[in-house]
Coordinates of C-alpha atoms in Angstrom, one line a residue:
M1484 CA 0.0 0.0 0.0
H1485 CA 1.5 3.3 -1.1
V1486 CA 0.1 6.6 0.4
M1487 CA 1.1 9.4 -1.9
G1488 CA 0.0 12.3 0.3
Y1489 CA 2.2 14.3 2.6
H1490 CA 2.1 14.3 6.4
L1491 CA 4.7 15.6 8.8
F1492 CA 5.5 13.3 11.7
S1493 CA 3.0 13.6 14.5
A1494 CA 4.2 13.3 18.1
D1495 CA 2.1 10.2 18.8
G1496 CA 3.1 8.6 15.5
F1497 CA 6.8 9.2 16.1
K1498 CA 6.5 7.9 19.7
M1499 CA 4.8 4.7 18.5
M1500 CA 7.7 4.1 16.2
I1501 CA 10.5 5.1 18.6
I1502 CA 9.2 2.8 21.4
P1503 CA 9.6 -0.5 19.5
C1504 CA 12.8 0.6 17.9
S1505 CA 14.2 1.5 21.3
I1506 CA 13.7 -2.1 22.4
Y1507 CA 15.4 -3.5 19.4
F1508 CA 18.5 -1.3 19.6
Q1509 CA 18.5 -1.4 23.4
M1510 CA 18.0 2.4 23.7
P1511 CA 16.5 3.8 27.0
Y1512 CA 13.0 5.1 26.9
Q1513 CA 11.7 6.6 30.1
N1514 CA 8.3 6.3 31.8
N1515 CA 7.3 3.1 30.1
T1516 CA 7.1 -0.4 31.6
Q1517 CA 9.0 -3.3 30.0
G1518 CA 5.7 -5.1 29.3
L1519 CA 4.3 -2.1 27.5
L1520 CA 7.4 -1.7 25.4
R1521 CA 7.5 -5.3 24.4
S1522 CA 3.8 -5.4 23.5
Q1523 CA 4.1 -2.3 21.3
Y1524 CA 7.2 -3.8 19.6
Y1525 CA 5.3 -7.0 18.8
L1526 CA 2.5 -4.8 17.5
S1527 CA 4.9 -3.2 15.0
L1528 CA 6.0 -6.7 13.9
V1529 CA 2.3 -7.6 13.3
H1530 CA 1.9 -4.6 11.1
V1531 CA 4.9 -5.5 8.9
A1532 CA 3.6 -9.1 8.6
S1533 CA 0.1 -7.8 7.6
L1534 CA 1.5 -6.4 4.4
F1535 CA 2.0 -9.9 3.1
P1536 CA -0.8 -11.9 1.5
G1537 CA -3.0 -14.0 3.7
M1538 CA -3.1 -11.5 6.6
S1539 CA -6.4 -10.0 5.9
I1540 CA -7.8 -11.4 9.2
V1541 CA -5.2 -9.5 11.2
Q1542 CA -5.9 -6.3 9.2
A1543 CA -9.5 -6.6 10.1
A1544 CA -8.9 -6.4 13.8
S1545 CA -10.2 -3.1 15.2
S1546 CA -7.3 -2.7 17.6
F1547 CA -4.8 -3.0 14.7
S1548 CA -6.7 -0.5 12.5
E1549 CA -6.5 2.1 15.2
V1550 CA -2.7 1.8 15.3
C1551 CA -2.3 1.5 11.5
T1552 CA -2.9 5.2 10.8
T1553 CA -1.5 7.3 8.0
A1554 CA 0.8 9.2 10.4
I1555 CA 2.3 6.1 11.9
L1556 CA 2.8 4.5 8.6
R1557 CA 4.6 7.5 7.3
S1558 CA 6.7 7.6 10.5
V1559 CA 8.2 4.3 9.5
N1560 CA 10.5 6.0 7.0
G1561 CA 11.5 8.6 9.5
V1562 CA 12.9 5.9 11.8
L1563 CA 14.5 4.1 8.8
A1564 CA 16.1 7.4 7.6
V1565 CA 17.8 7.8 11.0
L1566 CA 19.0 4.2 10.8
C1567 CA 20.2 4.8 7.3
S1568 CA 22.3 7.7 8.4
I1569 CA 23.9 5.5 11.1
L1570 CA 24.7 2.9 8.5
V1571 CA 26.3 5.5 6.2
Y1572 CA 28.5 6.7 9.1
E1573 CA 29.6 3.2 9.9
I1574 CA 30.4 2.4 6.3
I1575 CA 32.4 5.6 5.9
T1576 CA 34.4 5.0 9.0
L1577 CA 35.0 1.4 8.0
L1578 CA 36.1 2.2 4.5
R1579 CA 38.2 5.3 5.6
P1580 CA 39.6 4.7 9.1
T1581 CA 41.8 7.8 8.9
L1582 CA 38.8 10.0 8.4
S1583 CA 37.9 12.0 11.5
E1584 CA 34.6 11.3 13.2
G1585 CA 33.5 14.9 12.7
K1586 CA 34.0 14.7 9.0
A1587 CA 32.3 11.3 8.8
T1588 CA 29.4 12.8 10.7
I1589 CA 29.2 15.6 8.2
C1590 CA 29.2 13.1 5.3
A1591 CA 26.3 11.2 6.9
V1592 CA 24.3 14.4 7.5
V1593 CA 24.8 15.7 4.0
L1594 CA 23.8 12.3 2.4
A1595 CA 20.7 12.3 4.6
L1596 CA 19.8 15.5 2.8
Y1597 CA 20.2 14.0 -0.7
P1598 CA 16.9 15.2 -2.3
L1599 CA 15.6 11.9 -3.6
H1600 CA 16.2 10.2 -0.2
W1601 CA 15.0 13.1 1.9
F1602 CA 11.8 13.7 0.0
F1603 CA 10.6 10.2 0.2
T1604 CA 11.4 10.0 3.9
F1605 CA 8.1 11.8 4.5
L1606 CA 6.0 9.3 2.4
Y1607 CA 5.1 5.7 3.0
Y1608 CA 7.1 4.4 0.1
T1609 CA 9.7 1.7 -0.3
D1610 CA 12.7 3.8 -1.3
V1611 CA 14.1 4.5 2.2
A1612 CA 13.5 1.0 3.4
S1613 CA 15.2 -0.4 0.2
L1614 CA 18.3 1.8 0.7
T1615 CA 18.5 1.0 4.4
A1616 CA 18.4 -2.7 3.7
V1617 CA 21.1 -2.5 1.0
L1618 CA 23.4 -0.4 3.1
A1619 CA 23.0 -2.8 6.1
M1620 CA 23.7 -5.7 3.8
Y1621 CA 26.9 -4.0 2.5
L1622 CA 28.1 -3.1 6.0
A1623 CA 27.6 -6.7 7.1
C1624 CA 29.6 -7.9 4.1
L1625 CA 32.4 -5.4 4.8
K1626 CA 32.6 -6.9 8.3
K1627 CA 32.7 -10.4 6.7
S1628 CA 29.4 -11.4 8.4
Y1629 CA 28.2 -13.1 5.2
W1630 CA 25.3 -15.0 6.7
L1631 CA 23.9 -11.8 8.1
S1632 CA 24.6 -10.0 4.9
A1633 CA 22.7 -12.6 2.9
V1634 CA 19.7 -12.4 5.2
L1635 CA 19.6 -8.6 4.9
G1636 CA 20.0 -9.1 1.1
A1637 CA 16.9 -11.3 1.2
L1638 CA 15.1 -8.6 3.1
A1639 CA 16.2 -6.0 0.5
V1640 CA 14.9 -8.2 -2.3
V1641 CA 11.5 -8.6 -0.6
I1642 CA 11.3 -4.8 -0.3
R1643 CA 12.3 -4.3 -4.0
Q1644 CA 13.0 -7.1 -6.3
T1645 CA 15.7 -5.4 -8.4
N1646 CA 17.8 -5.4 -5.2
I1647 CA 18.9 -8.9 -6.2
V1648 CA 21.4 -7.2 -8.4
W1649 CA 22.9 -5.2 -5.5
M1650 CA 23.0 -8.4 -3.4
L1651 CA 25.1 -10.0 -6.2
F1652 CA 27.3 -6.9 -6.4
V1653 CA 27.9 -6.9 -2.6
A1654 CA 28.8 -10.6 -2.8
C1655 CA 31.3 -9.7 -5.6
T1656 CA 32.8 -7.0 -3.5
G1657 CA 33.2 -9.6 -0.7
V1658 CA 35.1 -11.9 -3.1
I1659 CA 37.2 -9.0 -4.3
N1660 CA 38.1 -8.0 -0.8
I1661 CA 39.3 -11.5 0.0
T1662 CA 41.1 -12.4 -3.2
L1663 CA 42.7 -9.0 -3.9
V1664 CA 44.5 -8.1 -0.7
R1665 CA 47.6 -6.0 -0.5
P1666 CA 50.2 -6.6 2.3
R1667 CA 51.6 -3.7 4.3
D1668 CA 54.8 -3.6 2.2
N1669 CA 52.7 -2.8 -0.9
V1670 CA 54.5 -5.4 -3.1
E1671 CA 53.4 -4.9 -6.7
V1672 CA 52.8 -8.0 -8.8
N1673 CA 54.2 -7.6 -12.2
D1674 CA 53.9 -11.2 -13.3
T1675 CA 50.8 -13.2 -12.8
N1676 CA 52.9 -16.3 -12.1
T1677 CA 54.1 -14.6 -8.9
A1678 CA 50.6 -13.3 -7.9
I1679 CA 49.9 -16.4 -5.8
R1680 CA 52.3 -17.1 -3.0
K1681 CA 52.2 -19.4 0.0
S1682 CA 51.5 -18.0 3.4
N1683 CA 51.4 -19.8 6.7
R1684 CA 50.5 -16.7 8.7
S1685 CA 47.0 -15.8 9.6
T1686 CA 45.6 -12.7 8.1
S1687 CA 44.6 -11.6 11.5
N1688 CA 48.3 -10.9 12.1
D1689 CA 48.6 -9.1 8.8
D1690 CA 47.4 -5.6 8.4
V1691 CA 45.8 -6.1 5.0
T1692 CA 43.8 -3.7 2.9
S1693 CA 41.2 -4.7 0.3
G1694 CA 40.1 -3.3 -3.0
S1695 CA 37.6 -1.2 -1.0
N1696 CA 40.4 0.2 1.2
L1697 CA 38.9 -1.9 4.0
R1698 CA 41.0 -1.8 7.1
Q1699 CA 40.8 -2.9 10.7
R1700 CA 39.4 -0.3 12.9
K1701 CA 37.0 -0.7 15.8
F1702 CA 35.7 -4.1 14.6
S1703 CA 39.0 -5.9 15.1
N1704 CA 37.5 -8.9 16.6
S1705 CA 35.2 -9.7 13.7
L1706 CA 37.8 -8.9 11.1
G1707 CA 40.7 -10.5 12.9
T1708 CA 39.2 -14.0 12.8
D1709 CA 39.1 -14.2 9.0
K1710 CA 38.5 -17.9 8.2
H1711 CA 39.9 -17.3 4.7
S1712 CA 43.4 -17.1 6.0
M1713 CA 44.2 -20.8 6.0
P1714 CA 47.6 -22.5 6.3
S1715 CA 49.0 -23.2 2.8
A1716 CA 46.3 -21.0 1.4
S1717 CA 46.8 -18.4 -1.3
L1718 CA 47.4 -14.8 -0.4
V1719 CA 46.9 -12.6 -3.5
S1720 CA 48.8 -9.3 -3.8
T1721 CA 48.1 -6.7 -6.4
N1722 CA 48.6 -3.0 -6.7
H1723 CA 46.0 -0.3 -7.6
S1724 CA 48.1 0.5 -10.7
S1725 CA 47.8 -3.0 -12.1
G1726 CA 45.6 -3.5 -15.1
L1727 CA 42.1 -4.9 -15.3
L1728 CA 43.3 -8.1 -16.9
D1729 CA 46.0 -8.6 -14.2
E1730 CA 43.3 -8.3 -11.5
V1731 CA 41.0 -10.7 -13.3
K1732 CA 43.8 -13.3 -13.6
V1733 CA 44.8 -12.9 -10.0
I1734 CA 41.1 -13.3 -8.9
F1735 CA 40.7 -16.5 -11.0
L1736 CA 43.9 -17.9 -9.5
A1737 CA 42.8 -17.1 -6.0
L1738 CA 39.3 -18.5 -6.7
W1739 CA 40.8 -21.8 -7.7
H1740 CA 43.0 -22.1 -4.6
M1741 CA 40.2 -21.0 -2.3
K1742 CA 37.2 -22.4 -4.1
W1743 CA 35.8 -24.5 -1.3
E1744 CA 36.3 -21.8 1.4
L1745 CA 34.7 -19.2 -0.7
L1746 CA 31.8 -21.5 -1.7
V1747 CA 31.1 -22.2 2.0
S1748 CA 31.3 -18.5 3.0
F1749 CA 29.2 -17.2 0.1
S1750 CA 26.7 -20.0 0.0
P1751 CA 24.1 -17.9 1.8
F1752 CA 24.1 -15.4 -1.2
L1753 CA 23.8 -18.4 -3.5
M1754 CA 20.8 -19.7 -1.7
V1755 CA 19.0 -16.3 -1.8
F1756 CA 19.8 -16.1 -5.6
V1757 CA 18.4 -19.6 -6.2
A1758 CA 15.3 -18.7 -4.2
F1759 CA 14.9 -15.6 -6.3
L1760 CA 15.1 -17.6 -9.5
A1761 CA 12.4 -19.9 -8.2
F1762 CA 10.3 -16.8 -7.4
I1763 CA 10.7 -15.5 -11.0
R1764 CA 9.6 -18.9 -12.4
W1765 CA 6.5 -18.9 -10.1
N1766 CA 5.6 -15.2 -10.6
G1767 CA 6.4 -15.1 -14.3
S1768 CA 8.2 -11.7 -13.8
V1769 CA 10.8 -10.0 -11.7
V1770 CA 8.3 -7.5 -10.3
L1771 CA 5.0 -7.8 -8.4
G1772 CA 2.0 -5.7 -9.3
A1773 CA 1.5 -4.2 -12.7
K1774 CA 3.8 -6.5 -14.7
E1775 CA 2.8 -5.0 -18.0
A1776 CA 4.0 -1.6 -16.9
H1777 CA 7.4 -2.9 -15.8
T1778 CA 8.4 -5.1 -18.7
V1779 CA 12.1 -5.5 -19.4
S1780 CA 13.2 -3.1 -22.1
P1781 CA 16.6 -2.2 -23.6
H1782 CA 16.6 1.4 -22.2
F1783 CA 20.3 2.1 -22.6
A1784 CA 19.8 5.8 -22.5
Q1785 CA 18.8 5.4 -18.8
I1786 CA 22.5 4.7 -17.9
M1787 CA 23.4 8.0 -19.6
Y1788 CA 20.8 9.9 -17.6
F1789 CA 22.0 8.4 -14.4
G1790 CA 25.6 9.5 -15.0
L1791 CA 24.6 13.1 -15.6
V1792 CA 22.3 13.2 -12.6
S1793 CA 24.9 11.7 -10.3
A1794 CA 27.6 14.1 -11.5
L1795 CA 25.3 17.1 -10.9
A1796 CA 24.5 15.8 -7.5
V1797 CA 28.2 16.0 -6.6
A1798 CA 28.7 19.2 -8.7
P1799 CA 31.4 20.6 -6.3
L1800 CA 33.6 17.7 -7.4
H1801 CA 32.6 16.7 -10.9
C1802 CA 31.9 20.2 -12.2
S1803 CA 34.9 21.9 -10.7
K1804 CA 37.7 23.4 -12.7
G1805 CA 40.2 21.1 -11.0
Q1806 CA 38.3 18.0 -12.0
V1807 CA 38.2 19.1 -15.6
V1808 CA 41.9 19.9 -15.6
D1809 CA 42.8 16.5 -14.0
L1810 CA 40.7 14.7 -16.6
F1811 CA 42.4 16.6 -19.5
R1812 CA 45.9 15.9 -18.1
S1813 CA 45.1 12.2 -17.7
F1814 CA 43.8 12.0 -21.3
W1815 CA 46.8 13.9 -22.6
K1816 CA 49.3 11.5 -20.9
R1817 CA 47.7 8.6 -22.7
R1818 CA 46.6 10.4 -25.8
P1819 CA 46.1 7.6 -28.3
I1820 CA 44.1 5.2 -26.1
S1821 CA 42.3 8.1 -24.3
F1822 CA 41.1 9.6 -27.5
F1823 CA 40.0 6.2 -28.7
Q1824 CA 38.0 5.7 -25.5
V1825 CA 36.3 9.0 -25.8
F1826 CA 35.5 8.3 -29.4
V1827 CA 33.9 4.9 -28.5
A1828 CA 32.0 6.4 -25.6
V1829 CA 30.5 9.2 -27.7
I1830 CA 29.5 6.7 -30.5
A1831 CA 27.9 4.5 -27.8
G1832 CA 26.1 7.4 -26.3
V1833 CA 24.7 8.6 -29.6
F1834 CA 23.7 5.1 -30.5
S1835 CA 22.0 4.7 -27.1
V1836 CA 20.0 7.9 -27.3
H1837 CA 19.0 7.4 -30.9
F1838 CA 17.9 3.8 -30.8
F1839 CA 17.2 3.1 -27.1
S1840 CA 15.8 6.3 -25.8
L1841 CA 12.4 4.9 -24.7
V1842 CA 9.3 6.9 -23.8
H1843 CA 7.2 5.1 -21.3
P1844 CA 3.4 5.9 -21.3
Y1845 CA 3.6 6.9 -17.7
L1846 CA 6.3 9.4 -18.4
I1847 CA 4.2 11.5 -20.8
A1848 CA 0.9 10.9 -19.1
D1849 CA 1.6 11.8 -15.5
N1850 CA 2.5 15.5 -15.1
R1851 CA 2.9 15.2 -11.3
H1852 CA 6.5 14.0 -11.7
Y1853 CA 9.5 16.1 -12.5
P1854 CA 10.9 13.7 -15.2
F1855 CA 7.7 14.6 -17.2
Y1856 CA 8.9 18.2 -17.5
L1857 CA 12.6 17.4 -18.0
W1858 CA 11.6 15.2 -20.9
R1859 CA 9.3 17.8 -22.5
K1860 CA 11.4 20.9 -21.8
V1861 CA 14.9 19.5 -22.1
I1862 CA 15.5 16.1 -23.6
N1863 CA 12.7 16.3 -26.1
A1864 CA 12.6 20.1 -26.6
H1865 CA 14.2 19.7 -30.0
W1866 CA 15.2 16.7 -32.1
S1867 CA 18.9 17.6 -31.7
M1868 CA 18.8 18.1 -27.9
K1869 CA 19.3 14.5 -27.0
Y1870 CA 22.4 14.3 -29.2
L1871 CA 23.8 17.6 -27.8
L1872 CA 23.5 16.1 -24.3
V1873 CA 25.7 13.1 -25.2
P1874 CA 29.0 15.0 -24.4
L1875 CA 27.7 15.8 -21.0
Y1876 CA 26.8 12.2 -20.4
V1877 CA 30.2 11.0 -21.5
Y1878 CA 32.0 13.6 -19.4
S1879 CA 29.9 12.6 -16.4
W1880 CA 30.8 8.9 -16.6
F1881 CA 34.5 9.6 -17.3
S1882 CA 34.6 11.9 -14.2
I1883 CA 32.8 9.2 -12.1
F1884 CA 35.2 6.5 -13.3
S1885 CA 38.2 8.8 -12.6
T1886 CA 37.0 9.5 -9.1
L1887 CA 36.3 5.9 -8.2
G1888 CA 39.5 4.7 -9.9
K1889 CA 41.7 6.8 -7.6
V1890 CA 40.7 4.6 -4.6
Q1891 CA 39.0 1.5 -6.0
R1892 CA 40.4 -1.3 -8.1
K1893 CA 39.4 -1.5 -11.7
I1894 CA 37.5 -4.8 -11.2
W1895 CA 35.4 -3.1 -8.5
V1896 CA 34.6 -0.2 -10.8
L1897 CA 33.7 -2.6 -13.6
A1898 CA 31.5 -4.6 -11.3
F1899 CA 29.7 -1.5 -10.1
F1900 CA 29.1 -0.3 -13.6
L1901 CA 27.7 -3.6 -14.7
A1902 CA 25.4 -3.8 -11.6
T1903 CA 24.2 -0.2 -12.2
A1904 CA 23.5 -1.1 -15.9
A1905 CA 21.7 -4.3 -14.9
V1906 CA 19.3 -2.3 -12.6
L1907 CA 18.7 0.7 -14.8
V1908 CA 18.8 -0.5 -18.5
P1909 CA 15.9 -2.9 -18.2
A1910 CA 13.7 -0.1 -16.6
P1911 CA 11.6 1.5 -19.3
L1912 CA 10.5 4.4 -17.1
I1913 CA 12.7 7.3 -16.2
E1914 CA 12.6 7.4 -12.5
F1915 CA 15.2 9.3 -10.4
R1916 CA 14.3 7.1 -7.5
Y1917 CA 16.0 4.2 -9.2
Y1918 CA 19.3 6.2 -9.1
T1919 CA 19.5 6.5 -5.3
I1920 CA 21.3 3.2 -4.4
P1921 CA 24.0 3.4 -7.1
F1922 CA 24.5 7.1 -6.3
Y1923 CA 25.1 6.2 -2.6
F1924 CA 27.7 3.6 -3.7
I1925 CA 29.4 6.2 -5.8
I1926 CA 29.5 8.8 -3.1
L1927 CA 30.6 6.4 -0.3
H1928 CA 33.6 5.4 -2.4
S1929 CA 34.5 8.8 -3.7
H1930 CA 37.0 10.3 -1.3
I1931 CA 35.9 13.9 -0.9
N1932 CA 38.2 15.3 1.7
D1933 CA 37.6 19.0 1.9
Y1934 CA 34.9 20.6 4.0
Q1935 CA 34.1 23.1 1.3
S1936 CA 32.8 20.5 -1.1
W1937 CA 30.6 18.9 1.5
L1938 CA 29.3 22.3 2.6
L1939 CA 28.4 23.2 -1.0
M1940 CA 26.7 19.8 -1.5
G1941 CA 24.7 20.3 1.7
L1942 CA 23.6 23.8 0.6
L1943 CA 22.7 22.5 -2.8
Y1944 CA 20.6 19.7 -1.3
L1945 CA 18.9 22.1 1.1
A1946 CA 18.0 24.5 -1.7
I1947 CA 16.5 21.6 -3.8
N1948 CA 14.6 20.2 -0.8
V1949 CA 13.1 23.6 0.1
F1950 CA 12.1 24.1 -3.5
T1951 CA 10.5 20.7 -4.0
M1952 CA 8.7 20.8 -0.6
M1953 CA 7.4 24.3 -1.3
I1954 CA 6.1 23.2 -4.7
F1955 CA 4.6 20.1 -3.1
L1956 CA 2.8 22.0 -0.3
F1957 CA 1.8 25.2 -2.0
R1958 CA 1.3 24.4 -5.6
P1959 CA -1.4 21.7 -5.7
F1960 CA -3.5 21.3 -8.8
H1961 CA -6.5 19.3 -10.1
W1962 CA -7.1 16.9 -12.9
D1963 CA -10.3 17.3 -15.0
H1964 CA -10.6 13.6 -15.5
E1965 CA -9.9 12.6 -11.8
P1966 CA -11.2 14.0 -8.6
G1967 CA -8.9 15.0 -5.7
I1968 CA -5.9 17.2 -5.2
Q1969 CA -2.7 16.4 -7.2
R1970 CA 0.8 17.4 -6.0
F1971 CA 4.2 17.6 -7.7
I1972 CA 6.7 14.9 -6.5
W1973 CA 9.9 13.4 -7.8

């Protein structure tokens, strides 16, 4: 059930959500008995279960209907948004242990203001829950709690079926973190024959860092007992400057030497994936609900739109003079191959927008959404406009690749791009909400170190949020063919 109206959190609704969550997270809540707290927590679990088929009897209960009000339902995302910010903070501090806690807090606060995430915090919709589940799954995988990560992945898939792709991506990052480790002495592997070496030492005694710059910090107990560090096992060493093919070769060598250990560790992800395949066979489609409106389509232009939107969302970085100069210098150092890459990217972009720029019926029929106006006033304003935007698409993706490539391995960047394409390309409808999860992965792995960039991003997000909320609240309109008040949303 999706309620598309707007409602600020009421005090009673917020309290009804904080009480059960305080039990789960063992947070103090005064002036309430333990029995009352536990009963209200169980009541919230009943509400979640009632959303599944076969629970109409529970929904019919008068006591439940009194609790299941619009305000309380919309308060769910408020609690999840707070939890999401905590997850962002934990992931940032785990990926970047040298980052100060103050700067990590600023990053979490600014990302909480990301317009697509912030706006749907006030509505009873699945976006905030989906992002929270995916981030929790990723954090658990970074801590090498693979069973917990797979369980959270299953929850993410239940919330939104396309999250199966992000579960597979998270599993891939786990494999990369295990197979591509770099010892403290930063030994560079120039020959793949020397990429695999014997090690009788446990990884718990080695300060290793992974392709995601994962280091031991405050979770030393969970990371120190890495069961993949076996006697006579393979310890793979690569350098960030190594090529993509070198990393692939090293991974395959490591996978062969550690096949049984990796199979056991990542079997939970495999079980969730097999269950998802069984679901597709039973359901006849990936999505629930209106299947005819969500048919798989080759919408390759969607990946172009995402690159530009993500670059604009981090405009202080990607649209800065320094970033443009850095990209130009990087291209100039590798002139022949760089120019060839740009040429291929431009041709692919033109090909995508010409043959695979789809127009979903919902896009041109529903004027409540901002993509409706962006399509009419920008992309489709003139027949040449979609081609003129291709250079911006190409620059956006090269800037994103450059930023990620500074701190991530090439195989990680490739896996991320393939996962993003697997989620966005089959979607025929232009929906900025689909961009939220891949954007968060980009920003979490882009090392933006200066306060000025984060401050500018925060001000940009605040300005957009104020604008969209003012339009939502004070610019309602009516449809002639349908009764009721309509409002502008993302």
